[in-house]
Coordinates of C-alpha atoms and ligand atoms in Angstrom, one line a residue:
X1 CA 145.1 -114.6 -50.3
X2 CA 143.5 -113.8 -53.3
X3 CA 142.1 -117.5 -55.0
X4 CA 143.6 -119.2 -52.6
X5 CA 141.9 -121.8 -49.6
X6 CA 142.3 -121.8 -46.3
X7 CA 141.0 -124.8 -43.4
X8 CA 140.7 -122.7 -39.9
X9 CA 139.5 -125.1 -36.8
X10 CA 137.8 -124.2 -33.4
X11 CA 136.5 -121.7 -36.3
X12 CA 133.5 -120.8 -34.1
X13 CA 135.2 -119.4 -31.3
X14 CA 137.6 -117.1 -30.5
X15 CA 141.2 -117.3 -32.0
X16 CA 139.7 -119.0 -35.4
X17 CA 137.2 -117.1 -36.2
X18 CA 139.1 -113.8 -35.6
X19 CA 141.6 -115.6 -37.9
X20 CA 138.6 -117.5 -40.5
X21 CA 137.6 -113.7 -40.4
X22 CA 140.9 -112.0 -41.8
X23 CA 142.2 -114.7 -43.9
X24 CA 138.5 -114.0 -46.0
X25 CA 139.0 -110.4 -45.3
X26 CA 142.6 -110.8 -48.0
X27 CA 140.7 -112.5 -50.2
X28 CA 141.0 -116.6 -49.0
X29 CA 138.0 -118.8 -49.3
X30 CA 137.8 -120.3 -46.1
X31 CA 136.7 -123.8 -44.5
X32 CA 135.4 -123.4 -41.1
X33 CA 135.2 -126.4 -38.7
X34 CA 133.9 -127.4 -35.8
X35 CA 131.7 -128.9 -33.4
X36 CA 129.4 -126.0 -32.5
X37 CA 127.5 -126.2 -35.9
X38 CA 125.6 -122.9 -34.5
X39 CA 128.4 -120.0 -33.8
X40 CA 130.2 -121.9 -36.8
X41 CA 128.0 -120.6 -39.6
X42 CA 127.1 -117.5 -37.7
X43 CA 130.9 -117.3 -38.1
X44 CA 130.8 -118.3 -41.9
X45 CA 127.0 -115.5 -42.0
X46 CA 129.6 -112.9 -41.1
X47 CA 131.9 -113.5 -43.9
X48 CA 129.6 -113.6 -46.5
X49 CA 127.9 -110.7 -45.8
X50 CA 131.6 -108.8 -45.4
X51 CA 131.8 -110.6 -49.5
X52 CA 133.8 -113.7 -48.1
X53 CA 133.9 -117.6 -49.2
X54 CA 133.2 -118.9 -46.6
X55 CA 131.9 -122.8 -46.0
X56 CA 131.5 -124.3 -42.6
X57 CA 132.1 -128.6 -42.1
X58 CA 130.7 -129.7 -38.3
X59 CA 133.9 -132.2 -37.4
X60 CA 136.0 -133.4 -33.8
X61 CA 139.1 -133.3 -35.0
X62 CA 140.4 -135.6 -33.1
X63 CA 138.5 -137.9 -35.2
X64 CA 140.2 -138.9 -38.3
X65 CA 137.4 -140.0 -40.8
X66 CA 136.1 -136.5 -39.8
X67 CA 139.3 -134.3 -40.3
X68 CA 139.2 -137.0 -44.1
X69 CA 135.9 -135.3 -44.7
X70 CA 136.3 -131.8 -43.9
X71 CA 139.9 -131.9 -46.6
X72 CA 137.2 -134.0 -48.9
X73 CA 135.0 -130.7 -48.3
X74 CA 137.0 -128.5 -49.2
X75 CA 138.6 -129.9 -52.7
X76 CA 135.0 -130.6 -53.5
X77 CA 134.0 -126.5 -53.0
X78 CA 137.0 -124.8 -54.5
X79 CA 139.0 -127.5 -55.9
X80 CA 143.1 -126.1 -53.8
X81 CA 143.8 -126.1 -50.6
X82 CA 146.3 -124.2 -49.6
X83 CA 146.6 -122.7 -45.5
X84 CA 145.7 -125.6 -42.3
X85 CA 145.5 -123.5 -39.3
X86 CA 145.1 -126.4 -36.7
X87 CA 143.8 -124.3 -33.1
X88 CA 140.8 -127.0 -32.4
X89 CA 141.5 -127.3 -28.3
X90 CA 140.4 -129.2 -25.1
X91 CA 141.3 -129.5 -22.0
X92 CA 140.5 -130.3 -19.1
X93 CA 143.3 -128.8 -16.2
X94 CA 144.5 -130.7 -13.0
X95 CA 147.5 -132.5 -11.4
X96 CA 149.0 -136.1 -12.9
X97 CA 147.3 -137.8 -9.3
X98 CA 143.8 -136.0 -9.3
X99 CA 144.3 -136.1 -13.5
X100 CA 141.3 -138.4 -14.6
X101 CA 142.5 -140.8 -17.8
X102 CA 139.5 -140.1 -20.0
X103 CA 140.1 -136.2 -19.5
X104 CA 144.1 -136.7 -19.9
X105 CA 143.4 -139.0 -23.4
X106 CA 140.2 -136.4 -24.8
X107 CA 142.8 -133.5 -24.2
X108 CA 146.3 -135.1 -25.7
X109 CA 143.1 -136.2 -28.5
X110 CA 141.6 -132.8 -29.6
X111 CA 144.9 -130.1 -29.2
X112 CA 147.3 -133.0 -30.2
X113 CA 146.7 -135.2 -32.5
X114 CA 144.0 -133.4 -34.1
X115 CA 147.1 -131.2 -35.7
X116 CA 148.9 -135.2 -37.0
X117 CA 145.6 -135.7 -38.7
X118 CA 145.4 -132.1 -40.1
X119 CA 149.0 -133.0 -41.7
X120 CA 147.7 -136.2 -42.4
X121 CA 145.2 -135.6 -44.8
X122 CA 146.3 -132.3 -45.4
X123 CA 149.5 -132.0 -46.6
X124 CA 148.7 -134.2 -50.2
X125 CA 146.0 -131.7 -50.9
X126 CA 148.0 -129.3 -50.2
X127 CA 150.4 -130.6 -52.7
X128 CA 148.2 -131.9 -55.5
X129 CA 147.3 -127.4 -55.4
X130 CA 151.4 -126.4 -55.8
X131 CA 152.1 -126.3 -52.0
X132 CA 151.0 -124.6 -48.7
X133 CA 151.2 -123.7 -44.6
X134 CA 150.1 -124.8 -42.1
X135 CA 150.0 -122.8 -38.8
X136 CA 149.8 -124.5 -35.7
X137 CA 148.2 -122.7 -32.7
X138 CA 150.8 -123.9 -29.2
X139 CA 150.8 -121.8 -26.5
X140 CA 152.8 -119.9 -24.0
X141 CA 152.1 -123.9 -22.6
X142 CA 154.5 -125.2 -25.4
X143 CA 157.4 -123.4 -23.3
X144 CA 157.2 -123.6 -19.7
X145 CA 154.9 -125.2 -16.7
X146 CA 152.1 -123.7 -15.1
X147 CA 150.7 -125.5 -11.8
X148 CA 147.6 -127.9 -12.6
X149 CA 148.4 -128.0 -16.7
X150 CA 148.9 -131.7 -16.7
X151 CA 147.7 -132.6 -20.2
X152 CA 147.1 -129.2 -21.8
X153 CA 151.3 -128.6 -21.0
X154 CA 152.6 -132.0 -23.3
X155 CA 149.8 -131.6 -26.2
X156 CA 151.3 -128.4 -25.9
X157 CA 154.2 -128.9 -25.9
X158 CA 154.0 -131.7 -28.5
X159 CA 152.4 -129.0 -30.6
X160 CA 156.1 -127.4 -30.9
X161 CA 157.5 -130.6 -31.1
X162 CA 155.3 -132.0 -34.4
X163 CA 155.8 -128.5 -36.1
X164 CA 159.5 -128.3 -36.5
X165 CA 158.7 -132.5 -37.5
X166 CA 157.0 -131.9 -39.5
X167 CA 158.7 -128.6 -41.7
X168 CA 161.2 -131.2 -41.8
X169 CA 159.2 -133.8 -43.7
X170 CA 157.2 -131.5 -45.6
X171 CA 159.1 -128.9 -47.3
X172 CA 160.3 -126.9 -49.6
X173 CA 156.7 -127.1 -50.5
X174 CA 155.0 -126.9 -47.4
X175 CA 156.4 -124.4 -44.3
X176 CA 154.6 -125.3 -41.0
X177 CA 155.0 -122.8 -38.0
X178 CA 153.4 -122.6 -34.8
X179 CA 151.8 -119.0 -33.2
X180 CA 152.2 -119.5 -29.1
X181 CA 149.5 -117.7 -27.4
X182 CA 149.7 -115.7 -24.1
X183 CA 146.8 -114.4 -22.7
X184 CA 144.2 -113.5 -24.5
X185 CA 140.7 -112.6 -24.2
X186 CA 138.3 -115.3 -26.0
X187 CA 135.4 -117.0 -24.3
X188 CA 137.9 -120.1 -23.6
X189 CA 138.2 -117.1 -20.3
X190 CA 134.5 -117.3 -19.4
X191 CA 133.9 -117.6 -15.8
X192 CA 137.2 -116.2 -14.8
X193 CA 137.4 -113.4 -12.8
X194 CA 138.0 -109.5 -13.0
X195 CA 140.6 -109.8 -10.6
X196 CA 142.1 -113.1 -12.7
X197 CA 142.5 -110.6 -16.1
X198 CA 143.7 -108.2 -14.4
X199 CA 146.7 -109.5 -12.2
X200 CA 147.0 -111.6 -16.3
X201 CA 147.3 -108.4 -17.2
X202 CA 149.5 -106.7 -15.6
X203 CA 152.1 -109.3 -15.7
X204 CA 152.4 -108.4 -19.2
X205 CA 155.0 -105.3 -20.1
X206 CA 152.1 -105.0 -23.0
X207 CA 150.0 -104.2 -19.5
X208 CA 146.5 -106.2 -21.0
X209 CA 145.6 -109.4 -22.6
X210 CA 145.6 -110.0 -25.4
X211 CA 143.1 -110.0 -28.3
X212 CA 141.9 -112.3 -30.2
X213 CA 142.9 -110.2 -33.4
X214 CA 146.1 -110.2 -32.3
X215 CA 147.2 -113.8 -32.8
X216 CA 145.5 -113.9 -36.3
X217 CA 147.4 -111.6 -37.4
X218 CA 150.3 -113.7 -36.9
X219 CA 148.7 -116.5 -38.6
X220 CA 148.4 -114.5 -41.5
X221 CA 152.0 -113.1 -41.5
X222 CA 153.1 -117.1 -41.0
X223 CA 150.6 -118.4 -43.7
X224 CA 151.3 -116.0 -46.1
X225 CA 154.4 -116.1 -48.8
X226 CA 156.2 -113.3 -46.9
X227 CA 156.6 -115.8 -44.6
X228 CA 158.0 -117.4 -47.4
X229 CA 161.2 -118.6 -45.4
X230 CA 160.1 -118.8 -42.1
X231 CA 159.5 -123.0 -41.9
X232 CA 160.0 -125.1 -38.2
X233 CA 159.9 -122.3 -36.3
X234 CA 156.9 -119.8 -33.6
X235 CA 156.2 -116.5 -33.0
X236 CA 154.7 -115.6 -29.3
X237 CA 152.7 -113.3 -29.8
X238 CA 152.2 -112.7 -25.7
X239 CA 152.3 -109.0 -24.8
X240 CA 155.8 -110.2 -23.6
X241 CA 154.7 -113.2 -20.8
X242 CA 157.5 -114.1 -21.4
X243 CA 159.9 -112.0 -20.9
X244 CA 160.0 -111.7 -17.6
X245 CA 162.6 -113.7 -15.3
X246 CA 159.8 -113.1 -11.8
Ligands
NAD301 P1 138.2 -121.1 -27.2 O1 137.0 -121.7 -26.4 O2 137.2 -119.7 -27.6 O3 137.9 -121.1 -29.1 C1 137.6 -123.4 -29.1 C2 137.0 -123.4 -30.5 O4 137.7 -125.1 -30.3 C3 134.6 -123.8 -30.1 O5 134.9 -123.0 -30.7 C4 135.7 -125.0 -29.3 O6 133.5 -125.6 -29.7 C5 136.0 -125.7 -30.6 N1 136.1 -127.4 -30.1 C6 136.6 -127.9 -29.3 N2 136.7 -129.2 -29.0 C7 137.0 -129.2 -31.0 C8 136.6 -130.7 -31.2 N3 136.9 -131.9 -31.1 N4 137.0 -130.4 -33.2 C9 136.7 -129.0 -33.5 N5 136.1 -127.7 -32.4 C10 136.1 -128.3 -31.2 O7 139.0 -120.9 -27.7 P2 140.7 -119.6 -28.1 O8 140.8 -119.5 -26.9 O9 140.1 -119.3 -29.6 O10 141.3 -120.8 -28.3 C11 142.1 -120.9 -29.7 C12 143.6 -122.0 -29.4 O11 144.6 -120.7 -29.0 C13 143.8 -123.5 -28.9 O12 144.2 -123.9 -29.1 C14 144.1 -122.7 -27.3 O13 144.9 -123.6 -26.5 C15 144.9 -121.6 -28.0 N6 145.5 -120.2 -26.7 C16 144.1 -119.5 -26.2 C17 144.7 -118.7 -25.5 C18 144.1 -117.8 -24.9 O14 144.3 -117.1 -23.6 N7 142.9 -117.6 -24.6 C19 146.3 -118.9 -24.4 C20 147.0 -119.6 -25.4 C21 146.8 -120.2 -26.5

């Protein structure tokens, strides 16, 4: 990814952090976007101390004016944009009868609207740079339902749907794909019991929870020129979770 410029959202933690670090290690200059300034700046310092290029921009990915500012800061710093990883999320989980309206709206705003906003402002910048690749983080929730995940399932189903739409709208110079992680051990799992983790690991053919790096490597592939004939599709990274029938 030498001479390439990437933006990774939700990059202060988990899958986004692992992706930011990997893209930077592969030579890209990386704009680390998150609401958490302290952790985001720490990721930037880590990349820089490994000899990479990185910049932190605090932004709420659900707000158009802030996403626009992320693109402007990236262009001002490095003059181009090649890769966007739309990865940040927020979620409150409950059945439709229990879910608060505000929680539905915020889940859809941060987890789905952000993908539309990212493309809206990144695509023109990528076109100016000669093309690019967008990778959206969906989930196994993009494909199947989980009890109580009303808003999150809607958002992740939507992420996969608009990944296809955007691939059609923006090809051939911009490719758009999704990664669909299964159970990946990140800070999003903080507070879950050892029993639940063991049960999730035991459920999948891989017999372990995923690591953020497992997903980051899929994002790297889909955003690289090695995936030049791959667009409008998804790569499931779930240790075989969805291969099971029971
Ligand atoms: P994480 O909690 O470790 O990281 C999420 C990051 O997003 C945090 O740093 C948080 O501050 C940031 N964020 C939250 N709201 C934001 C906003 N409005 N604007 C900008 N940044 C914001 O989570 P993770 O597990 O690494 O999840 C990353 C992605 O992977 C998400 O899209 C999630 O839905 C998806 N995913 C995760 C798993 C899993 O098991 N961990 C499984 C499937 C899909």
